[in-house]
PDB file of C-alpha atoms in Angstrom:
ATOM      1  CA  MET C   1    -241.353 101.348-147.818  1.00 47.00           C
ATOM      2  CA  LYS C   2    -238.167 102.147-145.968  1.00 47.00           C
ATOM      3  CA  ASP C   3    -238.425 102.741-142.230  1.00 46.00           C
ATOM      4  CA  ASN C   4    -236.349 105.747-141.233  1.00 45.00           C
ATOM      5  CA  ALA C   5    -236.621 105.088-137.479  1.00 47.00           C
ATOM      6  CA  PRO C   6    -233.167 105.178-135.831  1.00 47.00           C
ATOM      7  CA  GLN C   7    -231.826 101.676-135.234  1.00 49.00           C
ATOM      8  CA  ALA C   8    -230.351  99.913-132.201  1.00 54.00           C
ATOM      9  CA  ALA C   9    -226.968 101.643-132.319  1.00 61.00           C
ATOM     10  CA  ASN C  10    -228.701 104.913-131.381  1.00 73.00           C
ATOM     11  CA  ASN C  11    -230.909 103.484-128.622  1.00 75.00           C
ATOM     12  CA  GLY C  12    -232.133 106.242-126.353  1.00 86.00           C
ATOM     13  CA  LYS C  13    -231.141 108.951-128.789  1.00 92.00           C
ATOM     14  CA  PHE C  14    -233.328 110.980-131.147  1.00 92.00           C
ATOM     15  CA  GLN C  15    -236.440 110.373-129.057  1.00 93.00           C
ATOM     16  CA  ASN C  16    -237.364 113.940-128.098  1.00 94.00           C
ATOM     17  CA  SER C  17    -237.363 116.723-130.655  1.00 93.00           C
ATOM     18  CA  LEU C  18    -236.375 119.336-128.067  1.00 96.00           C
ATOM     19  CA  VAL C  19    -233.930 117.498-125.790  1.00 95.00           C
ATOM     20  CA  THR C  20    -231.083 115.049-126.408  1.00 95.00           C
ATOM     21  CA  ALA C  21    -230.695 111.760-124.535  1.00 93.00           C
ATOM     22  CA  ASP C  22    -228.350 113.392-122.001  1.00 92.00           C
ATOM     23  CA  GLY C  23    -230.749 116.261-121.326  1.00 95.00           C
ATOM     24  CA  GLN C  24    -229.163 119.004-123.407  1.00 95.00           C
ATOM     25  CA  THR C  25    -231.084 121.372-125.662  1.00 96.00           C
ATOM     26  CA  ARG C  26    -231.320 119.915-129.154  1.00 96.00           C
ATOM     27  CA  ALA C  27    -230.046 122.100-131.991  1.00 96.00           C
ATOM     28  CA  SER C  28    -232.539 123.534-134.432  1.00 96.00           C
ATOM     29  CA  VAL C  29    -232.204 125.244-137.787  1.00 97.00           C
ATOM     30  CA  ALA C  30    -234.217 128.183-139.078  1.00 98.00           C
ATOM     31  CA  LEU C  31    -235.091 128.645-142.744  1.00 98.00           C
ATOM     32  CA  THR C  32    -232.883 131.702-143.164  1.00 97.00           C
ATOM     33  CA  ASN C  33    -232.194 131.687-146.899  1.00 97.00           C
ATOM     34  CA  PRO C  34    -234.487 129.456-149.003  1.00 98.00           C
ATOM     35  CA  GLN C  35    -232.546 128.914-152.218  1.00 98.00           C
ATOM     36  CA  THR C  36    -233.851 125.544-153.465  1.00 98.00           C
ATOM     37  CA  LEU C  37    -237.337 124.072-153.551  1.00 98.00           C
ATOM     38  CA  TRP C  38    -237.293 120.346-154.291  1.00 98.00           C
ATOM     39  CA  PHE C  39    -240.148 118.356-155.773  1.00 98.00           C
ATOM     40  CA  ASN C  40    -240.243 114.600-155.408  1.00 98.00           C
ATOM     41  CA  THR C  41    -241.906 113.509-158.633  1.00 98.00           C
ATOM     42  CA  GLY C  42    -242.909 110.097-157.193  1.00 97.00           C
ATOM     43  CA  THR C  43    -241.097 107.034-155.834  1.00 97.00           C
ATOM     44  CA  LEU C  44    -241.702 104.838-158.886  1.00 96.00           C
ATOM     45  CA  CYS C  45    -238.481 104.032-160.714  1.00 97.00           C
ATOM     46  CA  ASN C  46    -237.544 101.867-163.679  1.00 95.00           C
ATOM     47  CA  ILE C  47    -234.918 100.035-161.584  1.00 92.00           C
ATOM     48  CA  GLU C  48    -234.454  98.991-157.952  1.00 94.00           C
ATOM     49  CA  CYS C  49    -231.083  99.831-156.433  1.00 91.00           C
ATOM     50  CA  VAL C  50    -229.516  97.911-153.569  1.00 87.00           C
ATOM     51  CA  ASN C  51    -229.057 100.942-151.307  1.00 82.00           C
ATOM     52  CA  CYS C  52    -231.726 103.423-152.373  1.00 86.00           C
ATOM     53  CA  TYR C  53    -232.389 105.722-149.409  1.00 82.00           C
ATOM     54  CA  ILE C  54    -235.970 106.316-150.562  1.00 89.00           C
ATOM     55  CA  ALA C  55    -236.630 102.661-151.565  1.00 91.00           C
ATOM     56  CA  SER C  56    -237.637 103.610-155.103  1.00 95.00           C
ATOM     57  CA  SER C  57    -238.628 100.721-157.352  1.00 95.00           C
ATOM     58  CA  PRO C  58    -240.995  99.757-160.177  1.00 96.00           C
ATOM     59  CA  THR C  59    -243.664  99.019-157.531  1.00 96.00           C
ATOM     60  CA  ASN C  60    -243.145 101.586-154.728  1.00 96.00           C
ATOM     61  CA  ASP C  61    -245.784 104.300-155.125  1.00 96.00           C
ATOM     62  CA  ALA C  62    -245.694 105.512-151.511  1.00 97.00           C
ATOM     63  CA  LEU C  63    -245.046 108.935-153.005  1.00 97.00           C
ATOM     64  CA  VAL C  64    -247.285 109.351-156.036  1.00 98.00           C
ATOM     65  CA  TYR C  65    -246.777 111.449-159.143  1.00 98.00           C
ATOM     66  CA  ILE C  66    -246.982 115.148-158.464  1.00 98.00           C
ATOM     67  CA  THR C  67    -248.645 117.217-161.208  1.00 98.00           C
ATOM     68  CA  ALA C  68    -247.629 120.303-163.137  1.00 98.00           C
ATOM     69  CA  ASP C  69    -250.560 122.241-161.655  1.00 98.00           C
ATOM     70  CA  GLU C  70    -249.400 121.339-158.144  1.00 98.00           C
ATOM     71  CA  VAL C  71    -245.896 122.510-159.001  1.00 98.00           C
ATOM     72  CA  ARG C  72    -247.289 125.783-160.353  1.00 98.00           C
ATOM     73  CA  ASP C  73    -249.201 126.309-157.108  1.00 98.00           C
ATOM     74  CA  TYR C  74    -245.960 126.116-155.114  1.00 98.00           C
ATOM     75  CA  LEU C  75    -244.201 128.405-157.582  1.00 98.00           C
ATOM     76  CA  ASP C  76    -246.993 130.901-156.885  1.00 98.00           C
ATOM     77  CA  GLN C  77    -246.433 130.425-153.159  1.00 98.00           C
ATOM     78  CA  ILE C  78    -242.727 131.206-153.569  1.00 98.00           C
ATOM     79  CA  GLU C  79    -243.680 134.570-155.033  1.00 98.00           C
ATOM     80  CA  THR C  80    -246.319 135.195-152.363  1.00 98.00           C
ATOM     81  CA  ARG C  81    -243.897 134.391-149.539  1.00 98.00           C
ATOM     82  CA  GLN C  82    -241.094 136.280-151.335  1.00 98.00           C
ATOM     83  CA  TRP C  83    -238.645 133.448-150.878  1.00 98.00           C
ATOM     84  CA  PRO C  84    -235.319 134.217-152.639  1.00 98.00           C
ATOM     85  CA  VAL C  85    -235.360 130.833-154.415  1.00 98.00           C
ATOM     86  CA  ARG C  86    -232.932 130.489-157.333  1.00 98.00           C
ATOM     87  CA  GLU C  87    -233.317 126.772-158.070  1.00 98.00           C
ATOM     88  CA  ILE C  88    -236.158 124.304-158.547  1.00 98.00           C
ATOM     89  CA  ALA C  89    -234.956 120.715-158.264  1.00 98.00           C
ATOM     90  CA  PHE C  90    -236.679 117.457-159.163  1.00 98.00           C
ATOM     91  CA  THR C  91    -235.881 114.059-157.701  1.00 98.00           C
ATOM     92  CA  GLY C  92    -237.633 110.684-157.452  1.00 96.00           C
ATOM     93  CA  GLY C  93    -237.878 107.794-157.989  1.00 96.00           C
ATOM     94  CA  GLU C  94    -236.942 108.427-161.554  1.00 98.00           C
ATOM     95  CA  PRO C  95    -238.363 111.846-162.500  1.00 98.00           C
ATOM     96  CA  PHE C  96    -238.850 110.931-166.150  1.00 98.00           C
ATOM     97  CA  MET C  97    -241.276 108.196-165.112  1.00 98.00           C
ATOM     98  CA  ASN C  98    -243.691 111.041-164.287  1.00 98.00           C
ATOM     99  CA  PRO C  99    -245.695 111.783-167.467  1.00 98.00           C
ATOM    100  CA  GLN C 100    -245.783 115.519-166.631  1.00 98.00           C
ATOM    101  CA  MET C 101    -242.033 115.903-166.088  1.00 98.00           C
ATOM    102  CA  ILE C 102    -241.463 118.097-169.140  1.00 98.00           C
ATOM    103  CA  ASP C 103    -244.426 120.327-168.252  1.00 98.00           C
ATOM    104  CA  MET C 104    -243.199 120.697-164.658  1.00 98.00           C
ATOM    105  CA  THR C 105    -239.714 121.599-165.860  1.00 98.00           C
ATOM    106  CA  ARG C 106    -241.108 124.135-168.308  1.00 98.00           C
ATOM    107  CA  ALA C 107    -243.247 125.723-165.593  1.00 98.00           C
ATOM    108  CA  ALA C 108    -240.147 126.355-163.454  1.00 98.00           C
ATOM    109  CA  LEU C 109    -237.945 127.506-166.332  1.00 98.00           C
ATOM    110  CA  GLU C 110    -240.562 129.953-167.598  1.00 98.00           C
ATOM    111  CA  ARG C 111    -240.513 131.647-164.182  1.00 97.00           C
ATOM    112  CA  GLY C 112    -236.767 132.203-164.555  1.00 98.00           C
ATOM    113  CA  TYR C 113    -235.550 129.572-162.112  1.00 98.00           C
ATOM    114  CA  GLU C 114    -232.544 127.347-162.603  1.00 98.00           C
ATOM    115  CA  VAL C 115    -233.731 123.730-162.812  1.00 98.00           C
ATOM    116  CA  LEU C 116    -231.917 120.617-161.624  1.00 98.00           C
ATOM    117  CA  ILE C 117    -233.215 117.152-162.545  1.00 98.00           C
ATOM    118  CA  LEU C 118    -231.800 114.023-160.883  1.00 98.00           C
ATOM    119  CA  THR C 119    -232.016 111.084-163.294  1.00 98.00           C
ATOM    120  CA  ASN C 120    -230.457 107.736-164.135  1.00 98.00           C
ATOM    121  CA  ALA C 121    -230.553 108.762-167.847  1.00 98.00           C
ATOM    122  CA  MET C 122    -231.992 105.375-168.787  1.00 98.00           C
ATOM    123  CA  ALA C 123    -235.091 104.320-170.735  1.00 98.00           C
ATOM    124  CA  PRO C 124    -237.627 106.782-169.243  1.00 98.00           C
ATOM    125  CA  MET C 125    -235.468 109.760-170.263  1.00 98.00           C
ATOM    126  CA  MET C 126    -234.751 108.237-173.661  1.00 98.00           C
ATOM    127  CA  ARG C 127    -238.384 107.917-174.756  1.00 98.00           C
ATOM    128  CA  ARG C 128    -238.908 109.808-178.002  1.00 98.00           C
ATOM    129  CA  LYS C 129    -241.482 112.232-176.607  1.00 98.00           C
ATOM    130  CA  THR C 130    -239.316 112.978-173.571  1.00 98.00           C
ATOM    131  CA  ARG C 131    -236.246 113.591-175.707  1.00 98.00           C
ATOM    132  CA  GLU C 132    -238.240 115.934-177.936  1.00 98.00           C
ATOM    133  CA  GLY C 133    -239.460 117.820-174.880  1.00 98.00           C
ATOM    134  CA  LEU C 134    -235.960 118.117-173.459  1.00 98.00           C
ATOM    135  CA  LEU C 135    -234.600 119.413-176.749  1.00 98.00           C
ATOM    136  CA  GLU C 136    -237.323 122.058-176.850  1.00 98.00           C
ATOM    137  CA  LEU C 137    -236.495 123.134-173.295  1.00 98.00           C
ATOM    138  CA  LEU C 138    -232.801 123.236-174.198  1.00 98.00           C
ATOM    139  CA  ARG C 139    -233.471 125.546-177.131  1.00 98.00           C
ATOM    140  CA  GLU C 140    -235.552 127.882-174.989  1.00 97.00           C
ATOM    141  CA  HIS C 141    -233.785 127.741-171.615  1.00 97.00           C
ATOM    142  CA  GLY C 142    -230.577 125.733-172.066  1.00 87.00           C
ATOM    143  CA  ASP C 143    -228.394 127.822-169.761  1.00 93.00           C
ATOM    144  CA  LYS C 144    -230.836 127.276-166.883  1.00 98.00           C
ATOM    145  CA  LEU C 145    -231.207 123.470-167.101  1.00 98.00           C
ATOM    146  CA  THR C 146    -228.889 120.889-165.493  1.00 98.00           C
ATOM    147  CA  LEU C 147    -229.300 117.117-165.372  1.00 98.00           C
ATOM    148  CA  ARG C 148    -227.511 115.290-162.583  1.00 98.00           C
ATOM    149  CA  ILE C 149    -226.836 111.708-163.629  1.00 98.00           C
ATOM    150  CA  SER C 150    -226.564 108.875-161.128  1.00 97.00           C
ATOM    151  CA  VAL C 151    -223.277 107.086-161.826  1.00 97.00           C
ATOM    152  CA  ASP C 152    -222.653 105.158-158.639  1.00 95.00           C
ATOM    153  CA  HIS C 153    -219.147 104.175-159.729  1.00 95.00           C
ATOM    154  CA  TYR C 154    -216.953 104.888-162.748  1.00 96.00           C
ATOM    155  CA  ARG C 155    -216.299 101.149-163.100  1.00 96.00           C
ATOM    156  CA  PRO C 156    -219.246  99.436-164.852  1.00 97.00           C
ATOM    157  CA  GLU C 157    -219.177  96.286-162.721  1.00 97.00           C
ATOM    158  CA  LEU C 158    -219.415  98.250-159.465  1.00 95.00           C
ATOM    159  CA  HIS C 159    -222.156 100.549-160.760  1.00 96.00           C
ATOM    160  CA  ASP C 160    -224.107  97.467-161.895  1.00 95.00           C
ATOM    161  CA  GLU C 161    -223.573  95.873-158.471  1.00 94.00           C
ATOM    162  CA  GLU C 162    -225.835  98.605-157.084  1.00 92.00           C
ATOM    163  CA  ARG C 163    -228.215  99.157-159.997  1.00 94.00           C
ATOM    164  CA  GLY C 164    -228.486  95.871-161.839  1.00 95.00           C
ATOM    165  CA  LYS C 165    -226.656  94.188-164.692  1.00 96.00           C
ATOM    166  CA  GLY C 166    -226.433  96.336-167.802  1.00 97.00           C
ATOM    167  CA  SER C 167    -227.422  99.553-166.017  1.00 98.00           C
ATOM    168  CA  PHE C 168    -224.082 101.269-166.629  1.00 98.00           C
ATOM    169  CA  ALA C 169    -224.264 100.727-170.376  1.00 98.00           C
ATOM    170  CA  LYS C 170    -227.805 102.105-170.543  1.00 98.00           C
ATOM    171  CA  THR C 171    -226.903 105.173-168.496  1.00 98.00           C
ATOM    172  CA  LEU C 172    -223.871 105.744-170.718  1.00 98.00           C
ATOM    173  CA  ILE C 173    -226.123 105.793-173.815  1.00 98.00           C
ATOM    174  CA  GLY C 174    -228.274 108.473-172.162  1.00 98.00           C
ATOM    175  CA  MET C 175    -225.252 110.533-171.144  1.00 98.00           C
ATOM    176  CA  GLU C 176    -223.851 110.373-174.659  1.00 98.00           C
ATOM    177  CA  TRP C 177    -227.158 111.636-176.043  1.00 98.00           C
ATOM    178  CA  LEU C 178    -227.128 114.516-173.553  1.00 98.00           C
ATOM    179  CA  ARG C 179    -223.493 115.281-174.438  1.00 98.00           C
ATOM    180  CA  ASP C 180    -224.132 115.236-178.183  1.00 98.00           C
ATOM    181  CA  ASN C 181    -227.051 117.641-177.803  1.00 98.00           C
ATOM    182  CA  GLY C 182    -225.261 120.105-175.560  1.00 98.00           C
ATOM    183  CA  PHE C 183    -227.038 119.581-172.237  1.00 98.00           C
ATOM    184  CA  ARG C 184    -225.313 120.602-169.035  1.00 98.00           C
ATOM    185  CA  MET C 185    -224.561 117.501-166.938  1.00 98.00           C
ATOM    186  CA  THR C 186    -223.257 116.801-163.470  1.00 98.00           C
ATOM    187  CA  VAL C 187    -222.822 113.414-161.767  1.00 98.00           C
ATOM    188  CA  ALA C 188    -223.829 111.896-158.445  1.00 96.00           C
ATOM    189  CA  GLY C 189    -221.607 109.031-157.294  1.00 94.00           C
ATOM    190  CA  ARG C 190    -221.358 106.840-154.211  1.00 88.00           C
ATOM    191  CA  THR C 191    -218.567 106.015-151.782  1.00 82.00           C
ATOM    192  CA  VAL C 192    -219.951 102.705-150.517  1.00 74.00           C
ATOM    193  CA  TRP C 193    -216.867 100.816-151.737  1.00 73.00           C
ATOM    194  CA  GLY C 194    -214.519 102.622-149.372  1.00 70.00           C
ATOM    195  CA  ASN C 195    -212.571 104.572-151.976  1.00 68.00           C
ATOM    196  CA  ILE C 196    -210.898 107.681-150.613  1.00 74.00           C
ATOM    197  CA  ASP C 197    -212.148 110.923-152.152  1.00 83.00           C
ATOM    198  CA  ASP C 198    -209.087 111.680-154.282  1.00 87.00           C
ATOM    199  CA  GLN C 199    -209.010 108.146-155.668  1.00 90.00           C
ATOM    200  CA  SER C 200    -212.695 108.303-156.627  1.00 93.00           C
ATOM    201  CA  ARG C 201    -212.328 111.683-158.290  1.00 95.00           C
ATOM    202  CA  THR C 202    -209.323 110.542-160.284  1.00 95.00           C
ATOM    203  CA  GLY C 203    -211.353 107.566-161.522  1.00 96.00           C
ATOM    204  CA  TYR C 204    -214.313 109.749-162.497  1.00 97.00           C
ATOM    205  CA  ALA C 205    -211.969 112.188-164.258  1.00 98.00           C
ATOM    206  CA  ALA C 206    -210.637 109.381-166.444  1.00 98.00           C
ATOM    207  CA  PHE C 207    -214.196 108.198-167.185  1.00 98.00           C
ATOM    208  CA  PHE C 208    -215.303 111.719-168.178  1.00 98.00           C
ATOM    209  CA  ALA C 209    -212.234 112.222-170.363  1.00 98.00           C
ATOM    210  CA  GLU C 210    -212.728 108.879-172.112  1.00 98.00           C
ATOM    211  CA  HIS C 211    -216.252 109.806-173.152  1.00 98.00           C
ATOM    212  CA  GLY C 212    -215.805 113.532-173.714  1.00 98.00           C
ATOM    213  CA  PHE C 213    -218.113 114.578-170.883  1.00 98.00           C
ATOM    214  CA  ASP C 214    -217.652 118.210-169.863  1.00 98.00           C
ATOM    215  CA  ILE C 215    -217.836 117.484-166.122  1.00 98.00           C
ATOM    216  CA  ASP C 216    -215.175 118.450-163.578  1.00 98.00           C
ATOM    217  CA  ALA C 217    -214.496 115.417-161.385  1.00 97.00           C
ATOM    218  CA  HIS C 218    -212.649 117.531-158.815  1.00 97.00           C
ATOM    219  CA  ASP C 219    -215.433 120.083-158.359  1.00 97.00           C
ATOM    220  CA  PRO C 220    -217.798 118.844-155.593  1.00 94.00           C
ATOM    221  CA  GLY C 221    -220.592 120.820-157.236  1.00 95.00           C
ATOM    222  CA  GLN C 222    -220.213 118.890-160.495  1.00 97.00           C
ATOM    223  CA  THR C 223    -219.244 115.461-159.143  1.00 97.00           C
ATOM    224  CA  ILE C 224    -221.072 114.848-155.870  1.00 94.00           C
ATOM    225  CA  LEU C 225    -220.027 111.780-153.893  1.00 92.00           C
ATOM    226  CA  PHE C 226    -222.590 110.544-151.370  1.00 85.00           C
ATOM    227  CA  PRO C 227    -221.638 108.255-148.468  1.00 77.00           C
ATOM    228  CA  GLU C 228    -223.715 105.258-147.459  1.00 73.00           C
ATOM    229  CA  MET C 229    -226.834 106.217-145.497  1.00 69.00           C
ATOM    230  CA  ASP C 230    -226.728 103.566-142.768  1.00 67.00           C
ATOM    231  CA  GLU C 231    -229.040 104.466-139.888  1.00 67.00           C
ATOM    232  CA  SER C 232    -227.646 101.628-137.757  1.00 70.00           C
ATOM    233  CA  VAL C 233    -224.320 103.454-137.320  1.00 75.00           C
ATOM    234  CA  GLU C 234    -224.064 105.318-134.029  1.00 82.00           C
ATOM    235  CA  VAL C 235    -223.782 109.093-134.348  1.00 87.00           C
ATOM    236  CA  PRO C 236    -223.766 111.898-131.775  1.00 89.00           C
ATOM    237  CA  GLU C 237    -226.793 114.090-131.221  1.00 92.00           C
ATOM    238  CA  ILE C 238    -226.372 117.749-132.116  1.00 93.00           C
ATOM    239  CA  THR C 239    -226.940 120.216-129.275  1.00 94.00           C
ATOM    240  CA  THR C 240    -227.026 124.002-129.377  1.00 95.00           C
ATOM    241  CA  ALA C 241    -223.487 123.959-127.966  1.00 93.00           C
ATOM    242  CA  CYS C 242    -222.221 122.015-130.993  1.00 93.00           C
ATOM    243  CA  TRP C 243    -222.343 125.038-133.283  1.00 93.00           C
ATOM    244  CA  GLY C 244    -219.580 126.722-131.319  1.00 92.00           C
ATOM    245  CA  ILE C 245    -217.631 123.511-130.702  1.00 92.00           C
ATOM    246  CA  LEU C 246    -217.687 122.627-134.410  1.00 89.00           C
ATOM    247  CA  ASN C 247    -217.274 126.236-135.517  1.00 91.00           C
ATOM    248  CA  LYS C 248    -220.231 125.776-137.829  1.00 91.00           C
ATOM    249  CA  SER C 249    -223.228 127.983-138.469  1.00 94.00           C
ATOM    250  CA  PRO C 250    -226.746 126.527-138.632  1.00 95.00           C
ATOM    251  CA  ASP C 251    -227.118 128.597-141.805  1.00 95.00           C
ATOM    252  CA  ALA C 252    -224.740 126.111-143.504  1.00 92.00           C
ATOM    253  CA  VAL C 253    -227.069 123.159-142.923  1.00 93.00           C
ATOM    254  CA  MET C 254    -229.297 122.134-145.837  1.00 93.00           C
ATOM    255  CA  CYS C 255    -232.607 122.749-144.078  1.00 95.00           C
ATOM    256  CA  ALA C 256    -231.646 126.421-143.695  1.00 97.00           C
ATOM    257  CA  SER C 257    -231.851 126.835-147.447  1.00 97.00           C
ATOM    258  CA  SER C 258    -234.224 124.209-148.885  1.00 98.00           C
ATOM    259  CA  ARG C 259    -237.505 122.339-148.555  1.00 98.00           C
ATOM    260  CA  MET C 260    -239.031 119.394-150.466  1.00 98.00           C
ATOM    261  CA  VAL C 261    -242.599 118.913-151.715  1.00 98.00           C
ATOM    262  CA  VAL C 262    -244.008 115.367-151.861  1.00 98.00           C
ATOM    263  CA  LYS C 263    -247.420 113.846-152.473  1.00 98.00           C
ATOM    264  CA  ARG C 264    -248.195 110.809-150.357  1.00 97.00           C
ATOM    265  CA  LYS C 265    -250.362 108.000-151.672  1.00 97.00           C
ATOM    266  CA  GLY C 266    -253.989 108.716-150.778  1.00 97.00           C
ATOM    267  CA  ALA C 267    -253.332 112.355-149.847  1.00 96.00           C
ATOM    268  CA  VAL C 268    -255.572 115.060-151.277  1.00 96.00           C
ATOM    269  CA  ARG C 269    -252.761 117.618-151.424  1.00 97.00           C
ATOM    270  CA  PRO C 270    -248.960 117.579-151.381  1.00 98.00           C
ATOM    271  CA  ALA C 271    -246.966 118.230-148.216  1.00 98.00           C
ATOM    272  CA  VAL C 272    -243.754 120.132-147.571  1.00 98.00           C
ATOM    273  CA  LEU C 273    -240.862 118.349-145.850  1.00 98.00           C
ATOM    274  CA  ALA C 274    -237.874 119.799-144.065  1.00 97.00           C
ATOM    275  CA  CYS C 275    -235.375 117.528-145.770  1.00 92.00           C
ATOM    276  CA  THR C 276    -234.854 115.543-148.957  1.00 92.00           C
ATOM    277  CA  LEU C 277    -233.223 112.733-146.955  1.00 89.00           C
ATOM    278  CA  LEU C 278    -236.205 112.028-144.707  1.00 92.00           C
ATOM    279  CA  PRO C 279    -239.243 111.461-146.924  1.00 93.00           C
ATOM    280  CA  TYR C 280    -240.869 108.895-144.628  1.00 92.00           C
ATOM    281  CA  SER C 281    -240.311 110.531-141.221  1.00 91.00           C
ATOM    282  CA  PRO C 282    -243.585 112.194-140.077  1.00 91.00           C
ATOM    283  CA  GLU C 283    -241.753 114.509-137.691  1.00 93.00           C
ATOM    284  CA  PHE C 284    -240.132 116.293-140.633  1.00 96.00           C
ATOM    285  CA  GLU C 285    -243.403 117.016-142.432  1.00 97.00           C
ATOM    286  CA  LEU C 286    -244.117 120.703-141.860  1.00 98.00           C
ATOM    287  CA  GLY C 287    -247.542 121.175-143.450  1.00 98.00           C
ATOM    288  CA  GLU C 288    -249.120 121.650-146.857  1.00 98.00           C
ATOM    289  CA  THR C 289    -247.981 125.210-147.559  1.00 98.00           C
ATOM    290  CA  LEU C 290    -244.711 127.084-147.784  1.00 98.00           C
ATOM    291  CA  ALA C 291    -245.936 129.389-145.019  1.00 98.00           C
ATOM    292  CA  GLU C 292    -246.147 126.390-142.680  1.00 98.00           C
ATOM    293  CA  ALA C 293    -242.779 125.171-143.934  1.00 98.00           C
ATOM    294  CA  GLU C 294    -241.052 128.259-142.554  1.00 98.00           C
ATOM    295  CA  ALA C 295    -240.996 126.600-139.110  1.00 97.00           C
ATOM    296  CA  ASP C 296    -237.668 125.775-137.458  1.00 97.00           C
ATOM    297  CA  VAL C 297    -236.349 122.227-137.910  1.00 97.00           C
ATOM    298  CA  TYR C 298    -235.084 120.293-134.883  1.00 97.00           C
ATOM    299  CA  LEU C 299    -232.183 117.995-135.720  1.00 96.00           C
ATOM    300  CA  ASN C 300    -233.813 114.859-134.339  1.00 94.00           C
ATOM    301  CA  HIS C 301    -232.497 112.182-136.688  1.00 91.00           C
ATOM    302  CA  PRO C 302    -229.130 110.435-137.233  1.00 89.00           C
ATOM    303  CA  HIS C 303    -228.955 111.812-140.788  1.00 87.00           C
ATOM    304  CA  CYS C 304    -229.088 115.364-139.407  1.00 89.00           C
ATOM    305  CA  ALA C 305    -225.898 114.720-137.481  1.00 86.00           C
ATOM    306  CA  LYS C 306    -223.992 112.417-139.807  1.00 83.00           C
ATOM    307  CA  PHE C 307    -224.642 114.056-143.143  1.00 81.00           C
ATOM    308  CA  CYS C 308    -225.721 117.631-142.679  1.00 86.00           C
ATOM    309  CA  VAL C 309    -223.809 118.832-139.618  1.00 87.00           C
ATOM    310  CA  LEU C 310    -220.754 116.562-139.376  1.00 82.00           C
ATOM    311  CA  GLY C 311    -220.529 115.552-143.035  1.00 71.00           C
ATOM    312  CA  GLY C 312    -221.562 118.816-144.647  1.00 55.00           C
ATOM    313  CA  ALA C 313    -223.905 117.127-147.107  1.00 51.00           C
ATOM    314  CA  SER C 314    -225.909 119.122-149.599  1.00 49.00           C
ATOM    315  CA  CYS C 315    -228.226 117.859-152.291  1.00 47.00           C
ATOM    316  CA  SER C 316    -228.317 121.139-154.162  1.00 49.00           C
ATOM    317  CA  ALA C 317    -226.309 122.010-157.229  1.00 46.00           C
TER     318      ALA C 317
END
């Protein structure tokens, strides 16, 4: 399991949830507009990537499979709390490893939510029963369903460098099946090779055109490029004064609009986390219910600064 404790470069920082290392008041974010509720379907995955932020693998079951009934319970809680959620999103691990993935997706779609599924589009998605379930959901709710495919790089050899030899070809087969059946697709890429943004997007555009994928490489909502999540890199702490200095509103930070549900190995019930990027940090676990998850989030982790405040990261669609 990956240890999300800040490393040596940030010594002395991120130690106190209320105060920064130099004694200033740490910034916090209120849940002002909950738009997306994430479910981590479990950390098991059919492959093991070199730089997986959640350390998913064929053997990591630190986060176990969540069930359709547990998802339905949180959908009920959304209605009870009157959260203005528009999107239910599923991540992993590989979501299609979870045997109840189709049922969980159907539960969200039947309530009228948009659904986003993050997948590598490989063997688990391509099982016959899963494909049949997806086709049924497409017929019934096609305009509400989006699959975001992990394509770390548009060049096969670089994608395979991260995900294992032959991974690109297998993902391409899955994407072609989705294309041929009319599914809405987006792509998540990586910038670990140092490509500048325009160069990467030009490369993805050529890849999409070559294979007839209806994905806009220049739209950050359709082609999302994630930087390397290296906790050993020194980053500044975010104080309450930073909002004015950066001319940024806390409402623009991801934890103002989303939460993630996980089920830890050995736990009786799932828990709600403040952030999709911090599944193993106890400080960011807010409780078992959405009511408890309405608490403010103190930005006490390097990822809060690097990705969400300074980098403007968002995992949503």
